Short mmCIF file of C-alpha atoms and ligand atoms in Angstrom, two decimals:
data_model
loop_
_atom_site.label_atom_id
_atom_site.label_comp_id
_atom_site.label_asym_id
_atom_site.label_seq_id
_atom_site.Cartn_x
_atom_site.Cartn_y
_atom_site.Cartn_z
CA UNK A 9 24.91 -14.79 -54.68
CA UNK A 10 28.07 -15.64 -52.75
CA UNK A 11 27.63 -18.76 -50.59
CA UNK A 12 26.95 -18.07 -46.91
CA UNK A 13 30.06 -19.01 -44.94
CA UNK A 14 29.53 -21.00 -41.76
CA UNK A 15 32.74 -21.23 -39.75
CA UNK A 16 33.09 -24.16 -37.38
CA UNK A 17 35.83 -23.26 -34.93
CA UNK A 18 38.39 -25.64 -33.38
CA UNK A 19 36.52 -28.93 -33.29
CA UNK A 20 39.65 -30.65 -31.96
CA UNK A 21 39.31 -28.48 -28.83
CA UNK A 22 35.62 -27.68 -28.66
CA UNK A 23 34.09 -30.75 -30.21
CA UNK A 24 33.49 -33.38 -27.56
CA UNK A 25 29.76 -32.80 -27.12
CA UNK A 26 28.63 -33.24 -30.72
CA UNK A 27 27.99 -29.54 -31.23
CA UNK A 28 29.36 -29.77 -34.78
CA UNK A 29 25.83 -30.90 -35.60
CA UNK A 30 24.84 -27.24 -35.29
CA UNK A 31 26.83 -26.48 -38.44
CA UNK A 32 25.19 -29.35 -40.30
CA UNK A 33 21.73 -28.15 -39.29
CA UNK A 34 22.40 -24.59 -40.45
CA UNK A 35 23.77 -25.77 -43.77
CA UNK A 36 20.90 -28.17 -44.34
CA UNK A 37 18.22 -25.61 -43.49
CA UNK A 38 19.82 -23.22 -45.97
CA UNK A 39 20.00 -25.95 -48.64
CA UNK A 40 16.31 -26.79 -48.16
CA UNK A 41 15.61 -23.16 -49.07
CA UNK A 42 17.91 -23.21 -52.07
CA UNK A 43 20.53 -21.00 -50.39
CA UNK A 44 24.10 -22.05 -50.98
CA UNK A 45 26.36 -22.35 -47.94
CA UNK A 46 30.00 -23.18 -47.42
CA UNK A 47 31.17 -24.89 -44.27
CA UNK A 48 34.67 -23.83 -43.24
CA UNK A 49 36.27 -25.92 -40.51
CA UNK A 50 39.16 -24.20 -38.79
CA UNK A 51 41.61 -25.94 -36.49
CA UNK A 52 44.14 -24.34 -34.12
CA UNK A 53 47.09 -23.12 -36.15
CA UNK A 54 44.93 -22.23 -39.16
CA UNK A 55 43.87 -18.61 -39.48
CA UNK A 56 40.17 -17.98 -39.00
CA UNK A 57 38.54 -16.34 -42.01
CA UNK A 58 37.20 -12.88 -41.17
CA UNK A 59 34.56 -13.16 -43.90
CA UNK A 60 32.22 -15.71 -42.25
CA UNK A 61 28.52 -15.00 -41.77
CA UNK A 62 28.13 -17.34 -38.77
CA UNK A 63 30.82 -18.59 -36.39
CA UNK A 64 30.15 -21.61 -34.19
CA UNK A 65 31.89 -22.52 -30.95
CA UNK A 66 31.07 -25.77 -29.14
CA UNK A 67 31.54 -27.41 -25.76
CA UNK A 68 34.76 -28.80 -24.40
CA UNK A 69 36.83 -29.61 -21.37
CA UNK A 70 38.33 -26.91 -19.15
CA UNK A 71 41.91 -27.27 -20.49
CA UNK A 72 40.76 -27.22 -24.09
CA UNK A 73 38.75 -24.08 -23.60
CA UNK A 74 41.82 -22.31 -22.24
CA UNK A 75 43.78 -23.23 -25.39
CA UNK A 76 40.86 -22.17 -27.56
CA UNK A 77 40.50 -18.74 -25.98
CA UNK A 78 44.25 -18.03 -26.22
CA UNK A 79 44.37 -19.01 -29.86
CA UNK A 80 41.29 -17.05 -30.75
CA UNK A 81 42.73 -13.95 -29.13
CA UNK A 82 46.05 -14.38 -30.95
CA UNK A 83 44.25 -14.94 -34.24
CA UNK A 84 42.06 -11.85 -33.85
CA UNK A 85 39.78 -12.52 -36.83
CA UNK A 86 36.77 -13.52 -34.72
CA UNK A 87 36.80 -10.00 -33.22
CA UNK A 88 37.05 -8.48 -36.70
CA UNK A 89 34.23 -10.63 -38.01
CA UNK A 90 31.89 -9.72 -35.13
CA UNK A 91 32.74 -6.05 -35.56
CA UNK A 92 31.86 -6.46 -39.22
CA UNK A 93 28.40 -7.83 -38.35
CA UNK A 94 28.92 -11.61 -38.26
CA UNK A 95 26.84 -13.83 -35.99
CA UNK A 96 28.52 -15.84 -33.25
CA UNK A 97 26.69 -18.78 -31.72
CA UNK A 98 28.58 -20.30 -28.80
CA UNK A 99 27.61 -23.35 -26.75
CA UNK A 100 28.73 -24.20 -23.21
CA UNK A 101 32.56 -23.95 -23.08
CA UNK A 102 32.28 -21.77 -26.17
CA UNK A 103 29.75 -19.59 -24.35
CA UNK A 104 31.99 -19.35 -21.28
CA UNK A 105 35.05 -18.26 -23.27
CA UNK A 106 33.01 -15.63 -25.10
CA UNK A 107 32.47 -13.80 -21.79
CA UNK A 108 34.86 -11.67 -19.72
CA UNK A 109 36.38 -14.51 -17.70
CA UNK A 110 35.88 -18.03 -16.35
CA UNK A 111 37.58 -20.19 -13.72
CA UNK A 112 39.16 -23.61 -14.03
CA UNK A 113 40.92 -26.19 -11.85
CA UNK A 114 41.07 -26.88 -8.13
CA UNK A 115 42.32 -23.40 -7.38
CA UNK A 116 39.74 -21.66 -9.48
CA UNK A 117 42.28 -19.97 -11.68
CA UNK A 118 40.70 -17.02 -13.45
CA UNK A 119 41.15 -17.09 -17.23
CA UNK A 120 40.38 -14.08 -19.35
CA UNK A 121 37.73 -14.61 -22.01
CA UNK A 122 37.11 -12.90 -25.34
CA UNK A 123 34.91 -10.19 -23.81
CA UNK A 124 32.33 -10.44 -26.60
CA UNK A 125 29.50 -11.07 -24.14
CA UNK A 126 28.97 -9.20 -20.88
CA UNK A 127 28.97 -12.42 -18.82
CA UNK A 128 31.30 -13.93 -16.23
CA UNK A 129 31.63 -17.61 -15.35
CA UNK A 130 32.73 -19.10 -12.04
CA UNK A 131 32.84 -22.74 -10.98
CA UNK A 132 29.70 -23.74 -9.08
CA UNK A 133 29.46 -25.98 -6.03
CA UNK A 134 28.11 -28.84 -8.15
CA UNK A 135 27.87 -29.70 -11.84
CA UNK A 136 24.74 -28.99 -13.78
CA UNK A 137 23.98 -32.20 -15.66
CA UNK A 138 20.71 -33.18 -17.28
CA UNK A 139 17.97 -32.31 -19.70
CA UNK A 140 16.89 -28.70 -19.74
CA UNK A 141 13.88 -26.81 -21.03
CA UNK A 142 13.59 -23.07 -21.31
CA UNK A 143 11.31 -20.44 -22.79
CA UNK A 144 12.66 -18.21 -25.52
CA UNK A 145 10.83 -15.18 -26.90
CA UNK A 146 11.47 -14.86 -30.62
CA UNK A 147 11.95 -11.43 -32.22
CA UNK A 148 8.31 -11.46 -33.40
CA UNK A 149 7.16 -11.81 -29.78
CA UNK A 150 6.03 -15.44 -30.03
CA UNK A 151 7.38 -17.97 -27.56
CA UNK A 152 9.36 -21.05 -28.44
CA UNK A 153 10.74 -23.75 -26.15
CA UNK A 154 14.44 -24.60 -26.15
CA UNK A 155 15.27 -28.17 -25.24
CA UNK A 156 18.73 -29.63 -24.79
CA UNK A 157 21.18 -31.39 -22.53
CA UNK A 158 23.34 -29.36 -20.18
CA UNK A 159 26.62 -30.51 -18.64
CA UNK A 160 28.68 -27.75 -17.06
CA UNK A 161 30.55 -26.96 -13.88
CA UNK A 162 30.83 -23.25 -14.61
CA UNK A 163 27.96 -20.97 -13.60
CA UNK A 164 27.45 -17.80 -15.59
CA UNK A 165 26.29 -14.39 -14.41
CA UNK A 166 25.07 -11.76 -16.84
CA UNK A 167 26.14 -8.12 -16.70
CA UNK A 168 23.92 -5.26 -17.86
CA UNK A 169 25.21 -5.44 -21.44
CA UNK A 170 23.82 -8.93 -22.05
CA UNK A 171 20.21 -10.12 -21.94
CA UNK A 172 19.16 -13.68 -21.10
CA UNK A 173 18.43 -15.77 -24.17
CA UNK A 174 15.66 -17.68 -22.41
CA UNK A 175 14.05 -18.44 -19.04
CA UNK A 176 14.43 -21.85 -17.44
CA UNK A 177 11.53 -24.18 -16.78
CA UNK A 178 13.64 -27.29 -16.13
CA UNK A 179 17.36 -27.47 -15.46
CA UNK A 180 20.03 -25.10 -14.13
CA UNK A 181 20.77 -22.82 -17.09
CA UNK A 182 23.20 -19.99 -16.37
CA UNK A 183 23.42 -20.25 -12.59
CA UNK A 184 20.18 -21.63 -11.15
CA UNK A 185 18.84 -18.08 -11.37
CA UNK A 186 16.08 -18.81 -13.85
CA UNK A 187 17.98 -17.58 -16.90
CA UNK A 188 19.50 -19.52 -19.78
CA UNK A 189 22.15 -18.25 -22.19
CA UNK A 190 22.86 -14.67 -23.21
CA UNK A 191 22.39 -12.35 -26.16
CA UNK A 192 24.35 -9.23 -26.97
CA UNK A 193 23.94 -7.86 -30.47
CA UNK A 194 24.68 -10.71 -32.84
CA UNK A 195 26.52 -12.79 -30.24
CA UNK A 196 24.46 -15.55 -28.64
CA UNK A 197 25.61 -18.01 -25.99
CA UNK A 198 23.70 -21.00 -24.64
CA UNK A 199 24.37 -24.00 -22.42
CA UNK A 200 22.40 -26.82 -24.05
CA UNK A 201 23.92 -29.49 -26.26
CA UNK A 202 21.82 -31.90 -28.25
CA UNK A 203 22.99 -30.47 -30.63
CA UNK A 204 20.78 -27.56 -29.69
CA UNK A 205 20.02 -26.46 -33.26
CA UNK A 206 18.86 -29.96 -34.23
CA UNK A 207 16.48 -30.01 -31.29
CA UNK A 208 15.35 -26.42 -31.81
CA UNK A 209 14.89 -25.59 -35.51
CA UNK A 210 13.34 -22.19 -34.74
CA UNK A 211 16.55 -21.14 -33.02
CA UNK A 212 18.53 -22.36 -36.03
CA UNK A 213 16.35 -20.25 -38.33
CA UNK A 214 16.76 -17.25 -36.04
CA UNK A 215 20.56 -17.44 -36.49
CA UNK A 216 20.13 -17.73 -40.24
CA UNK A 217 17.78 -14.75 -40.33
CA UNK A 218 20.28 -12.70 -38.37
CA UNK A 219 23.09 -13.71 -40.69
CA UNK A 220 21.07 -13.08 -43.85
CA UNK A 221 19.47 -9.89 -42.52
CA UNK A 222 16.06 -11.01 -43.69
CA UNK A 223 13.15 -13.20 -42.67
CA UNK A 224 12.87 -16.77 -43.87
CA UNK A 225 9.74 -18.75 -44.58
CA UNK A 226 9.29 -21.54 -42.05
CA UNK A 227 9.98 -25.11 -43.17
CA UNK A 228 7.02 -27.09 -41.85
CA UNK A 229 7.93 -30.66 -40.93
CA UNK A 230 5.42 -32.90 -39.19
CA UNK A 231 8.24 -35.34 -38.44
CA UNK A 232 10.35 -32.71 -36.65
CA UNK A 233 7.31 -31.33 -34.83
CA UNK A 234 6.45 -34.80 -33.57
CA UNK A 235 10.02 -35.51 -32.44
CA UNK A 236 10.09 -32.19 -30.61
CA UNK A 237 6.71 -32.85 -29.00
CA UNK A 238 7.94 -36.25 -27.76
CA UNK A 239 11.22 -34.79 -26.49
CA UNK A 240 9.60 -31.92 -24.62
CA UNK A 241 7.08 -34.31 -23.04
CA UNK A 242 9.94 -36.63 -21.96
CA UNK A 243 11.93 -33.74 -20.44
CA UNK A 244 8.87 -32.53 -18.55
CA UNK A 245 8.11 -36.02 -17.30
CA UNK A 246 11.67 -36.67 -16.09
CA UNK A 247 12.77 -33.19 -15.12
CA UNK A 248 12.35 -31.07 -12.06
CA UNK A 249 10.12 -28.12 -12.69
CA UNK A 250 11.45 -24.85 -11.28
N1 LIG B 18 34.35 -27.04 -19.15
C1 LIG B 18 33.15 -26.28 -18.99
C2 LIG B 18 32.39 -26.56 -17.71
O1 LIG B 18 32.42 -27.65 -17.19
C3 LIG B 18 32.27 -26.47 -20.20
C4 LIG B 18 31.68 -27.84 -20.33
C5 LIG B 18 30.96 -28.05 -21.62
O2 LIG B 18 31.31 -27.47 -22.63
N2 LIG B 18 29.98 -28.93 -21.63
O3 LIG B 18 31.74 -25.68 -17.20
#
């Protein structure tokens, strides 16, 4: 079988929050199952492959996300890949640029996004910074918690074409409206860093299942379960419950 291609997009622009760890988690979870993966790192100026199975966008500063969105539009291959059935997982700035538009700077300049998610981002009155915890319903109907660290000034509103990824117990999420992240087809956006896929292995496996078009056996790990249990307890102890 051809190796699964994981495309890590523009780390020099969207790499300041350690979200590259998401790519490492995906690759490792595939390797543990004996599935070969190839990690392709693409920097601005290099063409994006259109053949990837999963594309990853990370967090970044306002200026960097403007450069990223312009370059991605010029390149065009992310659109082709999504049309062809690829999965896009976008975190924070990456999530914001995947929507219709977002604002930056003192004058709230409106910047056009990629339009791959029916969401719109506007600068809020204060920054959302801190640990977050939200409830995600997996495709099989079971619930899983998503933990992470959010740090964003943009607040995101969902249109009818996108569904919330999860519902917030602790933290701000999209816009202090009780929702976190968005899902539209195979495009998923979320605010938490961590990296989020290291802290939430079930979400990592969900992306892999989408990309592979088949279910995967779980990878039980008492060590990971215990780390997650401790982390969730710490977030609940420190955080403000909605
Ligand atoms: N620059 C964006 C904001 O502040 C995204 C920040 C991030 O990626 N953590 O809203």
